[in-house]
């Protein structure tokens, strides 16, 4: 699979096992055009593909001071524009198709077989929350300004926030207040309620922290990491009994990997473990 | 639908879009008689009815220093009184019918199509937690004393607390400790664990804060707010994939409202948005 | 049912209503051999049996400075050892059988009809988290060092952690970071995120606190406590509507107990309540 | 609760334990006006109320040759009429409110604590299937003509058919064909696929058969019948494990009824059992 | 694991891969005493154990003309006898414990890793349906008389029938009629509605047919059969998407077995396949 | 979207609203190569795309006498071939990826927004059942020979059969017998158990029947048909209450289509309805 042509996303590899994805439309505060949704989906599908078996963890941030201000309103309106001569429900179905497409692009992050760490900095509005909630871990700079902004244009956030945000934090009242009011909240508040895991002084140190966590993850067996992600995502959406059954079937096979042996041996021999590509 | 006759509840309208519901039995610490359950259900059904399309947010508090001490034990025992000459399981079914009726009355808050903000002050015992957990947002005064009190009369709280409280906070160990011991906890502890969103110095400032949040919510499009409530409640009880599907179907239609245009235009023109009744 | 022969677990009764279970393999840091899983299951099955109707709450801690360092790697490898001449999937099924057996032993804690309080002290690695997550309440000493250690030997934790831990806390990002990195976290961090309910200065005071909470619980009606546990566990894994229905059916019967009367009367008469064995 | 005023429904009591509900608008082929939905709901709520504790089984049929041709199109259009000057989504919400109201009225049959037997005769179109699918048992006359007619007016049947019909029969392909084509099918075909339990020569014999089955049911303990209905409805919508847990909690109490003893004794003594009202 | 001592159950091995379990209390029409539940559970646990890896399919029938008339009423009443001086809810919990124990014994059939075929002959009342519904396949003799008999003693069948029977057949109306009336139905009716797969002239030919089907199953790879059972049971209780995910994880490992190769090769070479023990 | 290049699938349009898809590899009995899975997915994605808004129903059959004998074993083995020098679990994950890809291709039928009718004729083995179970309606010729063949090569059918087949029919015992034994069953047996809706004398008449049913469906409003499919698929996988809620939200919008008016008017005017493209 060829690397996708993504003018507004840049992929780099700070280390062989870590991919760094940047949203690169800083002049527009990294706001999303319709095409950028497609690019986003392509980037994460590509990083999950056989061309990138060596990648073990992904860091996502924005070029320039801001993560993203969300949907580029102009471009969004254009994409959402319906032919008003058409039957009302046919327009509705067109809108559903657009929502589905954008949802699928953002879900590519959640379905990526590798952990994704979001670096939240500057403006993190609307779509920024949809995207960050589809990531595994969130690290913020102290200047980050977050908002479930959709309500301000009269919309119930539909690209993932309302489904995923309440499952990232335990505090439903806080979620509701934010989703009803659209008020901006800072990194410290986000951290207090568990939405972000670390707050760093500025974007640079937040990115550095993200890379450090990514480095830790990249040092583990990719087989184990993949299992943890798959099993945890299943467990959160299912009952305890189901989670136990699923991990049993998964591990019955996963424990046959040679990585377990290598993990144990390298630990005993106090050397760095070496794992095959996944 | 005529305004219900509710001697122990008073509805006022501090602004055209906000309803303030007060429990008005302060001499009995706002404890609930059987009839008050019925009144509670009627109040919230009424506020959801076509007579109140203009209402966009509801604040619930208690008259006097206390929110409510919960079930009026005397009245509760009377309501729960069974004809002991009857067959045991027939008595059981009568009890189930009573529980169902009280659950339905409290669920009227959760099913209300408008956000409800609870102001928790003074004693907030037993039923107070059932009721507040059915609200969207909780704001406490610093003197609030909360307790899942039911265990002290030998009962597993059955009017909503055990179903809704653990979904309001993420901390299951804390929930279990409170439900097992019935110990009183204060506003600060409740806020720390995310059960209440704000703690204010006293009842007056808590009420003021609640009205301020309500004012913020009332300034948004009622179409958007209704969608956020409906979709979030669905999302919390279902899987991520289901939530995404549901919001897609909802928004396919909701985006056809004129409110989105008004929200965007008023934002651009820096004027207050004007929305029709819902 | 005779008390099980459990050389590495010791049961004592600090008060008639409280059982204290200790893991007693301190020389090996209370790490678990295969046989200890079986013993663990037997201990909690025994404490749920008719021989122990008087027991109302259970406290679990480790002998010596540590709770447990988890699986005894040597013993674990031996138990997990597969006959490599056998067909691959047959080996897989053998592994599944072992996982199932260990899961069942740990689930005996979750299924125990009485609340279990874990005292987490010293090393609490790997299996320690599986076990503590199956308990109702967690109390830590300030020296506790916790880790979802399994990833360090290349494994997705499969004895309960990945299913239960995310349901104990609300913070999914934190859970993922810990499960991906296996990093050690302290009592304070665990308390901040709601995994432990209290942090005490040292093991002795943590144990003392656990016994004090147990004492509180033991003072309530065993009928009520049992209902709270059963109904809460059901509610967490199900929808709000389902939880309401289930507690209605449960309480229709549970309210027929004489304990409610005794609870109310003793409260009025300001005397200690006396409840029959459960 | 007073008997509701239901001009288009007539309740009679062929035996003390059986209620016979008739739809009595034969001149309009028993088609439903908006008011008739309300009446339908009231009838079944009334038959579940304390005024009718003696009723143990309910038979539902239509006056004259037809069960019902479904929604009275004229009346339906009127009820569904929207104020076209209103915002599109506001009209949508009004429609949702109407659907909800009609669903609730039909669900009153499903929620009725007593078994309901539908007698399907003559035209059974559209709403007829929504209603009959909410009943427990269906008995048809050989002249019955059934159709999921809604598709012919461009609608996905929304008052219960699409949710309940596929759970009444096991044959999903048949359900889809009927729902896509709206084709009329006869009693024999309905019986072959398990939608109706008995086919009788004409309406009179179908009604007679329904009363005979009702008589059988009325001869059982009302406690047992109620349990079977409640537990079966739960089981069908849930997993096997959940069904087992639910019936265990239900029967722990239900077996305390005196009816079990009376059932066994009357069986031994070969006499008719006598049960108290439920 | 030693063969369990089961005076009222006899295990034989008509071929090395097939176990035939007989209920051997013909003088009492194979009705079940309390001890027989325990024996039943032990038999199926034993047949799943490492001592019986060679067993690939199990046939269950009754000694003498009848399968079983269900619970031995005398013995049942004795087991269910409660100490009436005890608190009501405590008695209830004792009853729940008994139900749970009996449910677990019958569930041992459903959880058995090998397909179980029930031969239904003569009286198949009450518990007979609980047991047969936990089997995979049901084959009846033409004289079989089935009944969900529990309603005749005032009970909602609680050992599995209400949870499993509706999932064995697609016809909910038929299930309800049978469960409400307890009427006896024959083999032909059971076959028509899909509850039994084959009807044979008499018990001998039914048993012969069961052994023939068992022989067919025993000729397949045990790895494949085990997967089919595990995956199908999961699929029936879950959504299509979940079923697809589960079988993917299962087969990722299961396809690594050597049996697939042997199955294909033996097919090409037109010889009997030889598979290792499972 | 350009018509996909699918050498082994041919799309024709017998009428403007009906697409006929043929599997065109008759020399190999329409067995599937790896590439054919991809083509299958592309065909149904294409028929759902804006290029085919006029298509309202799809018929699927095989060129020549057979539907399909399933996976081309040679091609299948090649695709499933793993690099045996790789780590065992890495091979497993590769296999999972292949299964997922094939599942996705077959699920394209189920996700197609238009009803799909399978014509089953001649050999319908293995994959044929996976595919036909993803269709809405199945019509067979009397010579059709069906088999859940996978067990004969030692595999639990994983491309959809085990998830979808039991939801197409109500008879779980029959499903299990077929899945365990892999025995061939004919059209009549399939019809008796509800798996196929019609049996016709030969392939030509089966195809003709399928086109006739498709014609009926194509005469309905596409808006209504789409709603029925979406809502029914949701209902089958969810609870009654959820289905009611979902259809309410769906229809709140769908009833705003002009098609309802056209459907009613054309009915009254006894003329053919004319609907816009969907």
Short mmCIF file of C-alpha atoms in Angstrom, two decimals, chain C residues 10-267:
data_model
loop_
_atom_site.label_atom_id
_atom_site.label_comp_id
_atom_site.label_asym_id
_atom_site.label_seq_id
_atom_site.Cartn_x
_atom_site.Cartn_y
_atom_site.Cartn_z
CA UNK C 10 -4.96 -17.96 56.77
CA UNK C 11 -8.45 -17.06 57.90
CA UNK C 12 -9.07 -15.37 61.23
CA UNK C 13 -12.08 -13.69 62.77
CA UNK C 14 -11.19 -10.37 64.46
CA UNK C 15 -14.88 -10.02 65.38
CA UNK C 16 -17.69 -12.53 64.98
CA UNK C 17 -18.92 -10.83 61.82
CA UNK C 18 -15.61 -10.13 60.10
CA UNK C 19 -13.25 -12.57 58.42
CA UNK C 20 -9.66 -11.59 57.78
CA UNK C 21 -7.96 -13.51 54.98
CA UNK C 22 -4.20 -13.33 54.72
CA UNK C 23 -1.97 -14.48 51.90
CA UNK C 24 0.79 -16.22 53.85
CA UNK C 25 3.74 -16.81 51.61
CA UNK C 26 5.78 -13.79 52.62
CA UNK C 27 9.14 -15.36 51.84
CA UNK C 28 8.16 -15.42 48.21
CA UNK C 29 6.58 -11.95 48.50
CA UNK C 30 3.18 -13.69 48.48
CA UNK C 31 3.59 -14.58 44.84
CA UNK C 32 1.08 -17.15 43.61
CA UNK C 33 1.77 -20.76 42.80
CA UNK C 34 -0.83 -22.67 40.81
CA UNK C 35 -2.11 -24.27 43.99
CA UNK C 36 -2.66 -20.87 45.58
CA UNK C 37 -5.25 -19.97 42.95
CA UNK C 38 -7.19 -23.05 43.97
CA UNK C 39 -6.81 -22.15 47.63
CA UNK C 40 -7.99 -18.61 46.97
CA UNK C 41 -11.13 -19.89 45.30
CA UNK C 42 -11.73 -22.34 48.14
CA UNK C 43 -11.34 -19.68 50.82
CA UNK C 44 -14.00 -17.42 49.33
CA UNK C 45 -16.33 -20.29 48.51
CA UNK C 46 -15.98 -21.44 52.09
CA UNK C 47 -16.67 -17.98 53.49
CA UNK C 48 -19.86 -17.87 51.39
CA UNK C 49 -20.97 -21.28 52.66
CA UNK C 50 -23.51 -22.12 55.38
CA UNK C 51 -20.61 -22.63 57.80
CA UNK C 52 -20.01 -18.92 57.79
CA UNK C 53 -23.46 -17.39 57.79
CA UNK C 54 -22.35 -15.10 60.54
CA UNK C 55 -19.59 -13.51 58.49
CA UNK C 56 -20.74 -10.19 57.07
CA UNK C 57 -17.61 -8.63 55.64
CA UNK C 58 -14.17 -9.89 54.59
CA UNK C 59 -10.79 -8.16 54.63
CA UNK C 60 -7.98 -9.43 52.41
CA UNK C 61 -4.31 -8.58 52.94
CA UNK C 62 -0.86 -10.11 52.62
CA UNK C 63 1.38 -11.45 55.35
CA UNK C 64 4.53 -9.38 55.65
CA UNK C 65 5.21 -6.13 53.88
CA UNK C 66 3.74 -6.99 50.48
CA UNK C 67 0.26 -7.76 49.21
CA UNK C 68 1.53 -9.93 46.36
CA UNK C 69 4.02 -9.62 43.54
CA UNK C 70 1.62 -11.63 41.40
CA UNK C 71 2.19 -14.87 39.64
CA UNK C 72 5.23 -16.82 40.81
CA UNK C 73 6.94 -16.84 37.44
CA UNK C 74 8.58 -20.22 37.92
CA UNK C 75 5.36 -21.86 39.08
CA UNK C 76 3.38 -20.03 36.46
CA UNK C 77 5.58 -21.19 33.64
CA UNK C 78 5.33 -24.72 34.93
CA UNK C 79 1.53 -24.62 35.08
CA UNK C 80 1.40 -23.03 31.65
CA UNK C 81 3.85 -25.52 30.23
CA UNK C 82 2.38 -27.28 27.24
CA UNK C 83 3.29 -30.60 25.73
CA UNK C 84 4.92 -29.30 22.58
CA UNK C 85 4.42 -32.57 20.75
CA UNK C 86 0.71 -31.88 20.83
CA UNK C 87 -1.22 -30.14 18.11
CA UNK C 88 -1.01 -26.36 18.34
CA UNK C 89 -4.69 -25.68 18.89
CA UNK C 90 -4.92 -28.47 21.44
CA UNK C 91 -2.17 -26.69 23.38
CA UNK C 92 -4.17 -23.48 22.99
CA UNK C 93 -7.26 -25.14 24.46
CA UNK C 94 -5.21 -26.40 27.39
CA UNK C 95 -4.05 -22.86 27.99
CA UNK C 96 -7.63 -21.60 27.80
CA UNK C 97 -8.58 -24.19 30.38
CA UNK C 98 -5.86 -22.95 32.72
CA UNK C 99 -6.90 -19.31 32.25
CA UNK C 100 -10.52 -20.24 32.88
CA UNK C 101 -9.58 -22.06 36.08
CA UNK C 102 -7.57 -19.10 37.39
CA UNK C 103 -10.32 -16.67 36.36
CA UNK C 104 -12.87 -18.77 38.23
CA UNK C 105 -10.73 -18.76 41.35
CA UNK C 106 -10.42 -14.98 41.31
CA UNK C 107 -14.09 -14.56 40.42
CA UNK C 108 -14.95 -16.39 43.64
CA UNK C 109 -14.14 -13.07 45.32
CA UNK C 110 -16.51 -11.13 43.07
CA UNK C 111 -19.24 -13.74 43.48
CA UNK C 112 -18.84 -13.93 47.24
CA UNK C 113 -22.14 -12.76 48.72
CA UNK C 114 -20.32 -10.57 51.24
CA UNK C 115 -18.36 -7.37 50.61
CA UNK C 116 -14.60 -7.87 50.36
CA UNK C 117 -12.12 -5.12 51.19
CA UNK C 118 -8.60 -5.37 49.81
CA UNK C 119 -5.70 -3.91 51.79
CA UNK C 120 -3.02 -3.03 49.25
CA UNK C 121 0.47 -2.67 50.68
CA UNK C 122 4.05 -3.02 49.43
CA UNK C 123 4.26 -4.69 46.06
CA UNK C 124 0.91 -5.06 44.34
CA UNK C 125 1.94 -6.32 40.93
CA UNK C 126 0.11 -8.12 38.16
CA UNK C 127 -2.26 -10.60 39.73
CA UNK C 128 -2.56 -8.21 42.67
CA UNK C 129 -4.59 -5.92 40.41
CA UNK C 130 -6.72 -8.80 39.10
CA UNK C 131 -7.53 -9.73 42.67
CA UNK C 132 -8.05 -6.24 44.08
CA UNK C 133 -10.30 -5.32 41.14
CA UNK C 134 -12.56 -8.24 42.08
CA UNK C 135 -12.93 -6.78 45.60
CA UNK C 136 -15.53 -4.15 46.47
CA UNK C 137 -13.34 -1.58 48.21
CA UNK C 138 -9.59 -0.98 48.12
CA UNK C 139 -7.56 0.62 50.92
CA UNK C 140 -3.84 1.24 50.44
CA UNK C 141 -0.86 1.98 52.59
CA UNK C 142 1.23 4.88 51.40
CA UNK C 143 4.09 2.56 50.43
CA UNK C 144 1.99 0.52 48.03
CA UNK C 145 3.50 0.08 44.58
CA UNK C 146 0.97 -1.00 41.98
CA UNK C 147 1.54 -2.18 38.43
CA UNK C 148 -0.40 -3.90 35.64
CA UNK C 149 2.78 -5.83 35.28
CA UNK C 150 1.63 -8.48 32.78
CA UNK C 151 2.70 -6.41 29.77
CA UNK C 152 6.30 -6.78 30.93
CA UNK C 153 6.13 -10.47 30.18
CA UNK C 154 4.30 -9.79 26.95
CA UNK C 155 0.81 -10.63 28.11
CA UNK C 156 -2.55 -8.90 28.10
CA UNK C 157 -3.67 -9.35 31.72
CA UNK C 158 -6.25 -12.10 31.57
CA UNK C 159 -7.31 -13.02 35.08
CA UNK C 160 -9.67 -10.08 35.43
CA UNK C 161 -7.75 -6.80 35.29
CA UNK C 162 -8.68 -5.82 31.74
CA UNK C 163 -12.36 -6.62 32.38
CA UNK C 164 -12.77 -5.20 35.87
CA UNK C 165 -10.21 -2.42 36.32
CA UNK C 166 -11.80 -0.05 33.77
CA UNK C 167 -15.16 -0.55 35.50
CA UNK C 168 -13.63 0.38 38.89
CA UNK C 169 -12.40 3.76 37.67
CA UNK C 170 -13.81 6.22 35.20
CA UNK C 171 -10.62 7.25 33.54
CA UNK C 172 -10.05 5.11 30.44
CA UNK C 173 -6.96 7.00 29.29
CA UNK C 174 -5.25 6.34 32.60
CA UNK C 175 -6.20 2.66 32.44
CA UNK C 176 -4.76 2.36 28.96
CA UNK C 177 -1.53 4.12 29.84
CA UNK C 178 -1.03 1.79 32.82
CA UNK C 179 -1.92 -1.33 30.87
CA UNK C 180 0.35 -0.38 27.94
CA UNK C 181 3.35 0.69 29.94
CA UNK C 182 3.14 -1.44 33.06
CA UNK C 183 4.60 1.48 34.95
CA UNK C 184 4.48 1.41 38.73
CA UNK C 185 2.08 3.84 40.33
CA UNK C 186 1.73 4.72 43.98
CA UNK C 187 -1.13 4.81 46.44
CA UNK C 188 -1.72 8.52 46.01
CA UNK C 189 -2.10 8.24 42.26
CA UNK C 190 -4.41 5.25 42.69
CA UNK C 191 -6.51 7.23 45.13
CA UNK C 192 -6.63 10.30 42.90
CA UNK C 193 -8.11 8.23 40.11
CA UNK C 194 -10.53 6.44 42.41
CA UNK C 195 -8.96 2.99 42.31
CA UNK C 196 -8.34 2.99 46.05
CA UNK C 197 -10.73 4.59 48.50
CA UNK C 198 -8.34 5.42 51.33
CA UNK C 199 -4.60 5.80 51.70
CA UNK C 200 -3.15 5.22 55.16
CA UNK C 201 0.34 5.79 56.46
CA UNK C 202 1.42 2.17 56.61
CA UNK C 203 0.15 -1.37 56.37
CA UNK C 204 -0.98 -1.52 59.98
CA UNK C 205 -3.12 1.60 59.73
CA UNK C 206 -4.45 0.51 56.36
CA UNK C 207 -5.52 -2.79 57.87
CA UNK C 208 -7.02 -0.95 60.80
CA UNK C 209 -8.96 1.31 58.48
CA UNK C 210 -10.18 -1.72 56.52
CA UNK C 211 -11.38 -3.36 59.72
CA UNK C 212 -13.12 -0.14 60.73
CA UNK C 213 -14.99 0.04 57.41
CA UNK C 214 -15.76 -3.67 57.74
CA UNK C 215 -17.13 -3.01 61.20
CA UNK C 216 -19.44 -0.33 59.81
CA UNK C 217 -20.68 -2.70 57.14
CA UNK C 218 -21.12 -5.52 59.64
CA UNK C 219 -23.39 -3.27 61.65
CA UNK C 220 -25.94 -3.06 58.84
CA UNK C 221 -28.53 -5.70 58.07
CA UNK C 222 -26.90 -8.54 56.15
CA UNK C 223 -30.06 -8.72 54.03
CA UNK C 224 -29.61 -5.12 52.92
CA UNK C 225 -25.89 -5.47 52.27
CA UNK C 226 -26.43 -8.57 50.17
CA UNK C 227 -29.03 -6.74 48.12
CA UNK C 228 -26.79 -3.73 47.57
CA UNK C 229 -23.95 -5.92 46.32
CA UNK C 230 -26.09 -8.06 44.04
CA UNK C 231 -28.06 -5.14 42.62
CA UNK C 232 -25.05 -2.83 42.16
CA UNK C 233 -23.04 -5.48 40.32
CA UNK C 234 -26.02 -6.07 38.05
CA UNK C 235 -26.59 -2.34 37.51
CA UNK C 236 -23.01 -1.59 36.50
CA UNK C 237 -23.12 -4.20 33.73
CA UNK C 238 -26.59 -3.31 32.49
CA UNK C 239 -28.74 -0.38 31.40
CA UNK C 240 -30.51 1.96 33.74
CA UNK C 241 -33.92 0.55 32.84
CA UNK C 242 -32.74 -2.99 33.49
CA UNK C 243 -31.27 -2.02 36.83
CA UNK C 244 -34.56 -0.47 37.88
CA UNK C 245 -36.47 -3.61 36.93
CA UNK C 246 -34.06 -5.92 38.69
CA UNK C 247 -34.03 -4.02 41.98
CA UNK C 248 -37.82 -3.88 41.92
CA UNK C 249 -38.08 -7.66 41.74
CA UNK C 250 -35.34 -8.05 44.35
CA UNK C 251 -36.83 -5.62 46.83
CA UNK C 252 -40.39 -6.84 46.40
CA UNK C 253 -39.10 -9.82 48.36
CA UNK C 254 -36.29 -8.29 50.38
CA UNK C 255 -38.62 -5.80 52.04
CA UNK C 256 -40.47 -8.72 53.59
CA UNK C 257 -37.54 -9.39 55.89
CA UNK C 258 -37.89 -8.64 59.55
CA UNK C 259 -34.58 -6.80 59.43
CA UNK C 260 -36.16 -3.64 58.10
CA UNK C 261 -38.32 -3.41 61.18
CA UNK C 262 -35.37 -4.14 63.45
CA UNK C 263 -33.28 -1.53 61.63
CA UNK C 264 -35.96 1.11 62.05
CA UNK C 265 -36.77 0.22 65.65
CA UNK C 266 -33.17 0.09 66.79
CA UNK C 267 -32.64 3.45 65.14
#
